[in-house]
XYZ file of C-alpha atoms in Angstrom:
411
model
C 0.000 0.000 0.000
C 2.780 2.475 0.811
C 4.240 2.276 -2.692
C 0.786 2.688 -4.239
C 0.127 5.735 -2.070
C 3.349 7.399 -3.189
C 2.687 6.652 -6.857
C -0.830 8.068 -6.593
C 0.411 11.223 -4.905
C 2.960 11.702 -7.687
C 0.249 11.189 -10.317
C -1.978 13.740 -8.591
C 0.868 16.295 -8.568
C 1.234 15.862 -12.322
C -2.532 15.792 -12.988
C -4.529 17.261 -10.049
C -7.878 16.594 -11.775
C -7.237 12.882 -12.340
C -10.209 11.401 -10.457
C -9.133 7.774 -10.717
C -5.824 8.568 -9.004
C -7.767 9.691 -5.929
C -9.879 6.545 -6.130
C -6.798 4.306 -6.288
C -5.252 6.335 -3.447
C -8.373 5.741 -1.356
C -8.198 1.995 -1.984
C -4.524 2.010 -0.983
C -5.420 3.732 2.294
C -8.165 1.151 2.837
C -5.485 -1.534 2.431
C -3.732 0.043 5.424
C -7.019 0.330 7.385
C -6.624 4.119 7.241
C -10.313 4.783 6.687
C -10.150 8.520 7.455
C -7.640 9.263 4.682
C -9.450 6.795 2.416
C -12.729 8.679 2.847
C -11.021 11.980 2.126
C -9.480 10.559 -1.068
C -12.800 9.144 -2.277
C -14.495 12.503 -1.623
C -11.864 14.232 -3.740
C -12.402 11.670 -6.502
C -16.129 12.445 -6.460
C -15.428 16.185 -6.585
C -13.578 15.560 -9.838
C -16.106 13.073 -11.256
C -19.486 13.115 -9.411
C -21.024 10.497 -11.730
C -18.367 7.874 -10.846
C -20.495 5.395 -8.890
C -17.605 3.092 -7.935
C -16.045 5.984 -6.055
C -19.316 6.717 -4.264
C -19.612 3.065 -3.256
C -16.020 3.107 -1.984
C -16.766 6.267 -0.024
C -19.715 4.499 1.594
C -17.514 1.574 2.630
C -14.929 3.908 4.170
C -17.641 5.834 6.017
C -18.909 2.549 7.461
C -15.403 2.011 8.805
C -15.659 5.416 10.499
C -19.022 4.427 12.023
C -20.815 7.070 9.949
C -23.657 4.762 9.000
C -26.067 7.514 7.999
C -23.650 9.024 5.480
C -22.677 5.569 4.261
C -26.339 4.689 3.689
C -26.761 7.887 1.661
C -23.862 6.798 -0.572
C -25.269 3.319 -1.185
C -28.751 4.730 -1.844
C -27.359 7.120 -4.429
C -25.486 4.311 -6.159
C -28.654 2.228 -6.254
C -30.670 5.157 -7.563
C -28.463 5.190 -10.662
C -27.611 1.468 -10.812
C -30.548 -0.398 -9.177
C -28.971 -3.854 -9.627
C -25.625 -2.968 -8.031
C -25.353 -5.984 -5.712
C -22.379 -4.559 -3.796
C -24.315 -1.460 -2.782
C -27.424 -3.572 -2.163
C -25.553 -5.870 0.230
C -23.822 -3.045 2.065
C -27.173 -1.314 2.519
C -28.516 -4.576 3.917
C -25.548 -4.727 6.310
C -26.496 -1.299 7.673
C -30.123 -2.350 8.089
C -28.981 -5.477 9.958
C -26.751 -3.383 12.226
C -29.549 -0.967 13.063
C -32.187 -3.600 13.785
C -34.123 -3.378 10.508
C -33.906 -7.119 10.041
C -36.852 -7.597 7.699
C -35.565 -4.918 5.319
C -32.065 -6.389 5.505
C -33.329 -9.856 4.629
C -35.230 -8.526 1.629
C -32.102 -6.823 0.255
C -29.838 -9.829 0.824
C -32.319 -12.034 -1.026
C -32.565 -9.486 -3.813
C -28.781 -9.588 -4.212
C -28.789 -13.406 -4.230
C -31.543 -13.443 -6.850
C -29.530 -11.033 -8.987
C -26.336 -13.092 -8.708
C -26.470 -16.576 -7.169
C -22.646 -16.635 -6.922
C -22.284 -13.488 -4.785
C -20.925 -14.809 -1.486
C -21.189 -11.570 0.619
C -24.983 -11.729 0.311
C -25.037 -15.347 1.546
C -22.805 -14.401 4.479
C -24.984 -11.398 5.315
C -28.131 -13.511 5.191
C -26.480 -16.181 7.325
C -25.520 -13.641 9.980
C -29.062 -12.320 9.896
C -30.404 -15.818 10.593
C -27.905 -16.098 13.487
C -29.445 -12.964 15.001
C -32.880 -14.496 14.549
C -31.653 -17.724 16.186
C -32.503 -19.700 13.044
C -29.271 -21.640 13.114
C -30.061 -24.279 10.473
C -30.970 -21.573 7.953
C -27.804 -19.700 8.884
C -25.713 -22.813 8.254
C -27.176 -23.371 4.812
C -26.217 -19.847 3.716
C -22.707 -20.027 5.169
C -22.185 -23.408 3.492
C -23.212 -21.916 0.146
C -20.571 -19.198 0.654
C -18.010 -21.953 1.311
C -19.038 -23.733 -1.880
C -18.234 -20.528 -3.742
C -14.934 -20.022 -1.884
C -13.656 -22.856 0.361
C -11.188 -20.483 2.050
C -13.727 -17.848 3.041
C -12.687 -17.214 6.641
C -15.767 -15.198 7.606
C -18.090 -17.950 6.392
C -16.064 -20.704 8.072
C -15.972 -18.823 11.375
C -19.715 -18.304 11.315
C -20.283 -21.971 10.482
C -18.460 -22.728 13.718
C -20.611 -20.224 15.616
C -23.812 -21.736 14.184
C -22.748 -25.282 15.095
C -21.855 -24.029 18.585
C -25.330 -22.520 18.987
C -26.824 -25.856 17.923
C -24.760 -27.661 20.575
C -22.693 -29.506 17.959
C -19.375 -28.895 19.680
C -17.200 -31.216 17.571
C -18.449 -29.667 14.331
C -17.838 -26.189 15.721
C -14.293 -27.137 16.735
C -13.633 -28.508 13.246
C -14.785 -25.268 11.636
C -12.646 -23.089 13.902
C -9.685 -25.410 13.272
C -10.211 -25.028 9.523
C -9.969 -21.263 9.925
C -6.693 -21.585 11.840
C -5.318 -23.911 9.178
C -5.953 -21.202 6.579
C -4.876 -18.298 8.796
C -2.516 -19.503 11.530
C -2.613 -16.123 13.310
C -6.389 -15.793 13.428
C -6.947 -14.710 17.040
C -10.733 -14.873 16.884
C -10.751 -18.497 15.714
C -8.226 -19.478 18.397
C -10.392 -17.899 21.076
C -13.589 -19.494 19.799
C -11.854 -22.873 19.524
C -10.943 -22.589 23.210
C -14.644 -22.177 24.052
C -15.454 -25.640 22.673
C -12.345 -27.549 23.737
C -11.390 -28.857 27.156
C -8.202 -26.858 27.594
C -6.776 -24.010 29.646
C -8.660 -20.855 28.663
C -6.764 -17.883 27.201
C -6.319 -14.932 29.543
C -8.540 -12.796 27.303
C -9.932 -12.687 23.766
C -7.250 -11.558 21.332
C -7.587 -9.069 18.519
C -10.775 -7.074 18.016
C -13.221 -9.871 18.825
C -15.026 -7.988 21.627
C -15.118 -4.710 19.698
C -16.694 -6.344 16.650
C -19.130 -8.300 18.809
C -20.545 -5.198 20.462
C -20.420 -3.042 17.343
C -22.725 -5.578 15.729
C -25.293 -5.510 18.545
C -25.096 -1.861 19.639
C -28.414 -0.732 18.188
C -30.413 -3.604 19.689
C -28.321 -4.063 22.853
C -30.652 -2.404 25.377
C -33.808 -4.099 24.112
C -32.089 -7.498 24.125
C -30.959 -7.044 27.740
C -34.483 -6.133 28.809
C -35.621 -9.560 27.614
C -32.895 -11.166 29.781
C -33.986 -9.403 33.003
C -30.553 -7.791 33.214
C -30.239 -5.469 36.220
C -26.541 -5.365 37.158
C -26.361 -1.524 36.931
C -29.267 -1.159 39.339
C -27.697 -3.651 41.759
C -24.368 -1.807 41.716
C -25.969 1.610 42.188
C -27.919 0.329 45.193
C -24.699 -1.072 46.625
C -22.999 2.318 46.186
C -25.849 4.034 48.035
C -25.473 1.594 50.933
C -21.703 2.066 51.178
C -21.280 5.802 50.588
C -22.082 8.463 53.206
C -25.662 9.714 53.071
C -26.215 12.452 50.472
C -22.618 12.300 49.254
C -22.419 13.571 45.696
C -19.781 15.313 43.632
C -17.684 12.208 43.060
C -15.399 11.452 40.137
C -16.660 8.192 38.629
C -15.346 5.952 35.843
C -17.662 3.479 34.119
C -15.490 0.647 32.751
C -17.007 -1.043 29.728
C -19.773 1.551 29.764
C -21.506 0.157 26.681
C -24.649 2.118 25.847
C -24.677 3.906 29.203
C -26.978 1.744 31.324
C -24.676 2.035 34.359
C -24.019 5.697 33.712
C -27.733 6.378 34.018
C -27.709 4.861 37.506
C -24.589 6.701 38.731
C -24.981 10.113 37.081
C -26.687 11.723 40.078
C -23.723 10.807 42.311
C -21.101 12.241 39.971
C -19.204 15.463 39.691
C -17.553 13.945 36.621
C -18.648 10.763 34.891
C -16.339 9.134 32.352
C -17.224 6.136 30.210
C -14.678 3.781 28.639
C -15.508 1.184 26.005
C -13.899 -0.636 23.080
C -16.896 -0.345 20.769
C -17.429 2.925 18.865
C -21.001 1.972 18.064
C -21.823 1.350 21.740
C -20.223 4.698 22.588
C -22.322 6.365 19.910
C -25.481 5.167 21.678
C -24.079 6.229 25.068
C -23.268 9.687 23.691
C -26.898 10.189 22.732
C -27.917 9.813 26.374
C -25.909 12.978 27.242
C -24.973 11.714 30.698
C -21.193 11.366 30.385
C -18.718 14.210 30.724
C -16.201 12.201 28.716
C -16.313 9.053 26.598
C -13.142 7.247 25.580
C -12.853 4.530 22.949
C -10.166 2.309 24.409
C -9.440 -0.917 26.229
C -9.706 -0.892 30.004
C -5.996 -1.077 30.818
C -4.802 1.540 28.345
C -7.465 3.974 29.512
C -6.854 3.472 33.237
C -3.099 3.947 33.072
C -3.670 7.694 32.590
C -5.561 7.907 35.890
C -3.612 8.065 39.145
C -5.336 8.728 42.485
C -8.033 10.829 40.783
C -11.201 8.698 40.970
C -13.716 8.004 43.755
C -15.691 5.138 42.205
C -14.873 2.726 39.418
C -17.892 0.705 38.335
C -17.977 -2.170 35.870
C -21.202 -4.007 35.082
C -21.015 -7.145 32.933
C -17.589 -6.273 31.496
C -15.438 -8.974 33.081
C -17.238 -11.869 31.366
C -15.108 -10.737 28.412
C -11.829 -10.903 30.351
C -10.321 -13.956 31.994
C -7.225 -12.840 33.902
C -8.155 -9.803 36.026
C -4.742 -9.299 37.665
C -3.810 -6.269 35.538
C -7.283 -4.783 35.900
C -7.064 -4.842 39.688
C -3.601 -3.273 39.553
C -4.768 -0.454 37.272
C -7.915 0.190 39.303
C -5.872 0.380 42.516
C -3.681 3.033 40.905
C -6.595 5.090 39.628
C -8.656 5.216 42.839
C -8.191 7.752 45.607
C -7.812 6.497 49.153
C -11.072 4.894 50.346
C -12.280 4.770 46.728
C -14.751 2.067 45.716
C -14.403 -0.607 43.029
C -17.868 -1.968 42.234
C -18.401 -4.735 39.683
C -20.151 -7.930 38.714
C -18.789 -11.211 37.402
C -20.352 -14.457 36.346
C -19.230 -17.248 38.656
C -18.789 -21.008 38.964
C -18.364 -23.628 41.669
C -15.039 -25.151 40.584
C -11.599 -24.413 42.026
C -10.434 -22.695 38.824
C -9.689 -18.971 38.982
C -11.636 -18.445 35.769
C -13.319 -20.576 33.127
C -14.352 -19.928 29.536
C -17.836 -21.197 28.651
C -19.235 -22.193 25.272
C -21.081 -18.870 25.340
C -17.616 -17.262 24.867
C -17.998 -15.607 28.290
C -15.697 -15.997 31.281
C -16.774 -16.823 34.817
C -14.674 -16.127 37.922
C -14.584 -17.780 41.330
C -15.189 -15.841 44.518
C -11.897 -17.173 45.874
C -10.052 -15.676 42.880
C -11.683 -12.265 43.380
C -10.768 -12.269 47.074
C -7.191 -13.350 46.293
C -6.728 -10.467 43.847
C -8.278 -8.027 46.318
C -5.831 -9.080 49.030
C -2.884 -8.858 46.627
C -3.765 -5.262 45.685
C -4.668 -4.294 49.272
C -8.383 -3.798 48.727
C -10.766 -4.316 51.586
C -13.596 -6.687 50.630
C -16.849 -5.000 51.658
C -19.216 -7.226 49.685
C -18.731 -10.362 47.611
C -22.041 -12.146 47.436
C -24.068 -14.333 45.093
C -26.550 -12.691 42.774
C -28.385 -13.305 39.521
C -26.906 -11.275 36.666
C -29.441 -12.059 33.928
C -31.117 -14.989 32.229
C -29.753 -17.272 29.525
C -32.836 -18.766 27.941
C -34.912 -19.917 30.901
C -31.889 -20.364 33.182
C -30.644 -17.806 35.687
C -26.984 -16.837 35.238
C -25.141 -17.080 38.548
C -22.917 -14.164 39.405
C -21.190 -12.220 42.139
C -21.763 -8.611 43.031
C -18.570 -7.176 44.516
C -17.614 -4.010 46.398
C -13.965 -3.366 47.263
C -12.495 -0.351 49.070
C -8.992 0.890 48.446
C -7.062 0.847 51.715
């Protein structure tokens, strides 16, 4: 990509109105995952040649990478207005509908793309992922398998085949699919993590790569409504715990919400805060949280990187349903201890288990932690254990998910 970028820049110097040079430059930036510069290049290409629909489609793709779904949708709609059978634009538009909860409309567009070209694998993958959301796992499998027929090395399709088999309880088939991905791409962190969820082996300390970010980006727009169906109330439990442990009428505290998601915990803690900061990996979750207008600051980052900039400046750190996506919590406890002021509170929930293991990784791709492990880490980082008691975090189907609600005080 670097060589292509330099050649394009030289071509543009010689011929500043050469639209295709900007288009090629944008594609080169996309090859480096530099979506901001890519979008700028595609915009310049369109300035030179507004009727160039490939450039407008490319702009839409880059805007999706910047989480500007509204602008991206406008691009795809304009392409389709001029080229109604453009299956690339059709499928990308369907992707946006799927992301934003318009599942019926998404399904219609995916099917339209498949009808237009029965060999277009992105539409089969999109439809398969849609059926996963709808919990129609057999239908999902059939679409992913069709994508594999078209390209046996399609990593996205193979990974999702594994996910579908896992949802159906066919653990061996899921393991085979994830293993196939690793055979094709030996460094595929997502497949390695998912393989660990279906094999009897020591769990990894945490998911590698951008697995968690992509997971929550995909569900951001329907996240709150889905949790309501699961009777999820961890934020309310933690806020009640804070009220019991803090002095009566104490407000004006500096609070950090770790893994803030869409802001459900922030809503519960806002009235206690002088400053309220939310930290999350997912830009789409943060976009929903921003609309609530309850946070003084929102940071797109992982927990450890964000906390390292805080030293003795925070009164409460709260984390609801974040640690099921982390196994080893040693570094988290260390960073939280550094960020809290003396007597500061660390309030969080974990899913739990009855075994002697510090943490386990379930087939749901979520970690559970033992109470003994939490207490061991608290002692190591000189936290006082105020509360560490059993609770119900949410439901999984008809089953209650066992958890711990924990309150630690920095000594």
